[in-house]
mmCIF file of C-alpha atoms in Angstrom:
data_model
loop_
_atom_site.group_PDB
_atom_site.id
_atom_site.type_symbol
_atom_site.label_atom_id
_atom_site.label_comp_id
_atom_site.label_asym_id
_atom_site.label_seq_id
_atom_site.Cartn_x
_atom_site.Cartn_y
_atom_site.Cartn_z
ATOM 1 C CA UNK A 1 206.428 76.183 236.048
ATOM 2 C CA UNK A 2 208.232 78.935 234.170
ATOM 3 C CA UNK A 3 207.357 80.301 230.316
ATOM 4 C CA UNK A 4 209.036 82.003 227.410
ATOM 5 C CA UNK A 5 206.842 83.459 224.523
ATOM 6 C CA UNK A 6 208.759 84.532 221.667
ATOM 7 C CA UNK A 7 207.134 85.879 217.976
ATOM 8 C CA UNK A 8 209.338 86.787 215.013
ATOM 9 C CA UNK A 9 208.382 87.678 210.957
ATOM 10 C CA UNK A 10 210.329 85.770 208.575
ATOM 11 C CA UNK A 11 209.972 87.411 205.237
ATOM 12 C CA UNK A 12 210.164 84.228 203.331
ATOM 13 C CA UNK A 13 207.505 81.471 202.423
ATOM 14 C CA UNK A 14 206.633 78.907 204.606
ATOM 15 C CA UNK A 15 208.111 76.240 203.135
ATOM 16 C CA UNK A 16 211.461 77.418 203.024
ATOM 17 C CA UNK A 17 210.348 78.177 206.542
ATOM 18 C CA UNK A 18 209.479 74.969 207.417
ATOM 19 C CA UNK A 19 212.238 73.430 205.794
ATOM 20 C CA UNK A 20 214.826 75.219 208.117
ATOM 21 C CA UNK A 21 213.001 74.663 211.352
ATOM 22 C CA UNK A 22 212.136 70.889 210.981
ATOM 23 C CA UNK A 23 215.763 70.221 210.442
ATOM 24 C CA UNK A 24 217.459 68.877 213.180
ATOM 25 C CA UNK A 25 220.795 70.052 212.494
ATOM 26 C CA UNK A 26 219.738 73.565 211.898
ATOM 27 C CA UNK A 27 219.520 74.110 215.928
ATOM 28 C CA UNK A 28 223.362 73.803 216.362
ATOM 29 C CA UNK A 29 223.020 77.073 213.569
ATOM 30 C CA UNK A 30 221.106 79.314 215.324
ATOM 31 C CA UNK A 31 222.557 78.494 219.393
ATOM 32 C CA UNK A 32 225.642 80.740 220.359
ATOM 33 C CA UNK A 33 228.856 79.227 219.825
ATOM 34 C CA UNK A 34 229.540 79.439 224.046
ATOM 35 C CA UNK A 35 226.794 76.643 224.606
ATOM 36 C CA UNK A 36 229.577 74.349 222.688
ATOM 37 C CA UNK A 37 225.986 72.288 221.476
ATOM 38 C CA UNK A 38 226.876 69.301 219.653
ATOM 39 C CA UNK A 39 224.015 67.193 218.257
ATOM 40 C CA UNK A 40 225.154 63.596 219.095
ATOM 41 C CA UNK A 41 222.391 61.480 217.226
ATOM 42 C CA UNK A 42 224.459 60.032 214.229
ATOM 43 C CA UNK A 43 221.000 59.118 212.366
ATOM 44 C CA UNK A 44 220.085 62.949 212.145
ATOM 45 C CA UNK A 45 221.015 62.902 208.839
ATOM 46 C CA UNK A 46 217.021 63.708 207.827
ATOM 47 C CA UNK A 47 216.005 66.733 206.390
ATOM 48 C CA UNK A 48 213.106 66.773 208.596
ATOM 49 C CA UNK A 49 211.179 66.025 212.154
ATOM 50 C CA UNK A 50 209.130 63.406 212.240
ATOM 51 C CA UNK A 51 206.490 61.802 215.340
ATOM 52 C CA UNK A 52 208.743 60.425 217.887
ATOM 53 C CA UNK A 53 212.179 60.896 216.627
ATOM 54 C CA UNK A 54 214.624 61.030 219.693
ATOM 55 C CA UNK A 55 217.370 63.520 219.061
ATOM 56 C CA UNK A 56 220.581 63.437 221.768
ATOM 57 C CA UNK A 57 223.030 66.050 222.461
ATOM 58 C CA UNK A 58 224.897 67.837 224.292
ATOM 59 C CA UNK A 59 225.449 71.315 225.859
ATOM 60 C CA UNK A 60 226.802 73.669 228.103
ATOM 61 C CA UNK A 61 225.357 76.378 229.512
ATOM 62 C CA UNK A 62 227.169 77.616 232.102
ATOM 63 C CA UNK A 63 231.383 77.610 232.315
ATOM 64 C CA UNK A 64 232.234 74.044 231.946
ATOM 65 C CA UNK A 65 229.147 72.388 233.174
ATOM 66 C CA UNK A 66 228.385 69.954 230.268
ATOM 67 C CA UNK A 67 224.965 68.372 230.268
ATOM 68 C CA UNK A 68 223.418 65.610 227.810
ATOM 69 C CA UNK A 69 220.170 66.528 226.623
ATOM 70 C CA UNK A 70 217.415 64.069 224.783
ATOM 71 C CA UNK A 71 214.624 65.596 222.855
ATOM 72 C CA UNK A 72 212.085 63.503 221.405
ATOM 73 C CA UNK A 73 209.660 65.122 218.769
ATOM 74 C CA UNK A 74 206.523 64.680 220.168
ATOM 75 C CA UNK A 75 203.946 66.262 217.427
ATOM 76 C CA UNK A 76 204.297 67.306 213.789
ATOM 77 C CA UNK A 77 201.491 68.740 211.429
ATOM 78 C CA UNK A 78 203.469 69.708 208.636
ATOM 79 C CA UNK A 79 204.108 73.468 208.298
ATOM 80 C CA UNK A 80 202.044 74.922 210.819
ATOM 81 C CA UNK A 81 203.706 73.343 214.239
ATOM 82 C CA UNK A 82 206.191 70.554 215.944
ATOM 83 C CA UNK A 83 206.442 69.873 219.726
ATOM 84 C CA UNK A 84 209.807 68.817 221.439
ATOM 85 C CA UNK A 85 210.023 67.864 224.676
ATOM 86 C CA UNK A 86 212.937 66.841 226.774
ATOM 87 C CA UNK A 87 213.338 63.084 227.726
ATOM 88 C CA UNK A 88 216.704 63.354 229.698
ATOM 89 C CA UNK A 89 218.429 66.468 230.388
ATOM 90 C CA UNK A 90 219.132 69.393 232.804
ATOM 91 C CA UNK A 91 215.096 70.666 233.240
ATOM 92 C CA UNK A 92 212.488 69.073 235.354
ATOM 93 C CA UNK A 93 210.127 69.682 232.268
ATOM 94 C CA UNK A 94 211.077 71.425 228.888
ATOM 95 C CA UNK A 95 208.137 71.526 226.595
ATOM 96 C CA UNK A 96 208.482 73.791 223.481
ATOM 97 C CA UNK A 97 205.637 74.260 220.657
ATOM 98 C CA UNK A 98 206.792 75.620 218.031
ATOM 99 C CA UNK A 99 203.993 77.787 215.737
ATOM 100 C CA UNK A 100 204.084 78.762 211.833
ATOM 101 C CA UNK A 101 201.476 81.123 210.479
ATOM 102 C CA UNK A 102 201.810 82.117 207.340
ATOM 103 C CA UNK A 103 200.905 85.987 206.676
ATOM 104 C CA UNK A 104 202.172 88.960 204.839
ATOM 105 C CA UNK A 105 204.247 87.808 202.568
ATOM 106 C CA UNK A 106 205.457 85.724 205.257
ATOM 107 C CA UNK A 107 205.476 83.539 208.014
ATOM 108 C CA UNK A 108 204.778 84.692 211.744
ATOM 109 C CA UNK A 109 206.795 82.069 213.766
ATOM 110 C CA UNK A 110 205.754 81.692 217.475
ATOM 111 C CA UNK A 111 207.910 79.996 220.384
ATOM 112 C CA UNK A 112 206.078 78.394 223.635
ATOM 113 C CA UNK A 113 208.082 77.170 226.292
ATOM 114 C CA UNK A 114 206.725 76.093 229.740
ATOM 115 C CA UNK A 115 209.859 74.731 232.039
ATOM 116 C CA UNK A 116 210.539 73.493 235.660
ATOM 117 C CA UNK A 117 213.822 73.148 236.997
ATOM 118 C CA UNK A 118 214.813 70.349 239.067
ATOM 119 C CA UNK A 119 215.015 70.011 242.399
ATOM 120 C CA UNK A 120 212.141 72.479 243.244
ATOM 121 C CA UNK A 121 211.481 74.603 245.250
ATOM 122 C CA UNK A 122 215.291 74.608 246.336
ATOM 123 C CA UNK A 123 216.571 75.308 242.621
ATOM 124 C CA UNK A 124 213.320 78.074 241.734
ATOM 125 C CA UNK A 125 215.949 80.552 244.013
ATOM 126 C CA UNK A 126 218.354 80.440 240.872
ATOM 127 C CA UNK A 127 215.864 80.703 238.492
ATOM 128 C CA UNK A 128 216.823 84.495 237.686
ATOM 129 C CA UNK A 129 220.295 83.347 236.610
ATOM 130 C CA UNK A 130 218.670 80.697 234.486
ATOM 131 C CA UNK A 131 216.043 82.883 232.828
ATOM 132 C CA UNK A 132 218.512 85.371 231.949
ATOM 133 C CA UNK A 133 220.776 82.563 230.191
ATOM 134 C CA UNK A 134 217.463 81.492 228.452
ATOM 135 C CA UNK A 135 216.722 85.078 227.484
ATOM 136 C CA UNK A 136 220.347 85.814 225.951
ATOM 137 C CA UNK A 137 219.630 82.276 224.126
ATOM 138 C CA UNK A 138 216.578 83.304 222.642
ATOM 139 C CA UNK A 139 217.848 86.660 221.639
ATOM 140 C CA UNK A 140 220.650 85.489 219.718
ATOM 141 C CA UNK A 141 218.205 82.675 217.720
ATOM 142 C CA UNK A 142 216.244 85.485 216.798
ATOM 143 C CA UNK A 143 219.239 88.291 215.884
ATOM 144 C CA UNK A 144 220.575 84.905 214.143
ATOM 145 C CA UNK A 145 217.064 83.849 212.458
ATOM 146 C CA UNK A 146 216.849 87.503 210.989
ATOM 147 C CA UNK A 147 220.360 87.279 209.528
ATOM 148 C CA UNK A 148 219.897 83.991 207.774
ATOM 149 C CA UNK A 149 216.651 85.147 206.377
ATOM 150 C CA UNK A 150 217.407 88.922 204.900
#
């Protein structure tokens, strides 16, 4: 099992916070254009997350290697944190809490992601090309994040 811990300070109040993050179709916003993500759910027309909402789509993270991906939304306590988890897709286990604390003037948003890739232990000799992809992925949504916030 494999983890990513990410913090970031969005000047801005949580609700406005909130309102970004819980929206489904705010993900294809803050993923680099190369991942060619396409949210395929027709019914995520919501403004917001709720308990056990299944969310497809699709993505591709390396060349043309195109993989579906289902996320259902496992917890919500509205602001302060969501869970998704994958249901279908290219991880053995993809579980990412999502935090929201609000403080100075702001909100401190925290990322927690513990995966597996499949396929184990063959696949954890490739994990450095994966974590680097991840790692480029997470910089961008936070370079991105900062930009739609200032």
């Amino acid at each position: 099992m494999y983890s990513i811990y990410q913090e970031q300070f969005i000047a801005e109040d949580i609700e406005t916070v909130w309102h970004f993050f819980s929206n489904p179709n705010n993900l294809q916003i803050i993923t680099p254009e190369e991942l060619n993500f396409i949210v395929l759910t027709k019914q995520v027309n919501v403004a917001t997350i709720t308990d056990g909402m299944l969310i497809d789509y699709t993505i591709t993270p390396f060349s043309k290697i195109k993989f579906y991906w289902q996320t259902e939304i496992e917890k919500v306590i509205y602001p302060s944190e969501f869970i998704d988890t994958q249901k279908k897709g290219p991880y053995k286990r993809w579980h990412h809490q999502h935090l929201f604390y609000p403080k100075d003037n702001g909100v401190l948003m925290i990322d927690k992601v513990e995966y597996a890739l499949p396929f184990s232990p063959i696949s954890n000799l490739f994990h450095f090309v994966v974590r680097k992809k991840l790692e480029r992925i997470f910089a961008f949504r936070k370079a991105k994040i900062e930009e739609i916030f200032s």
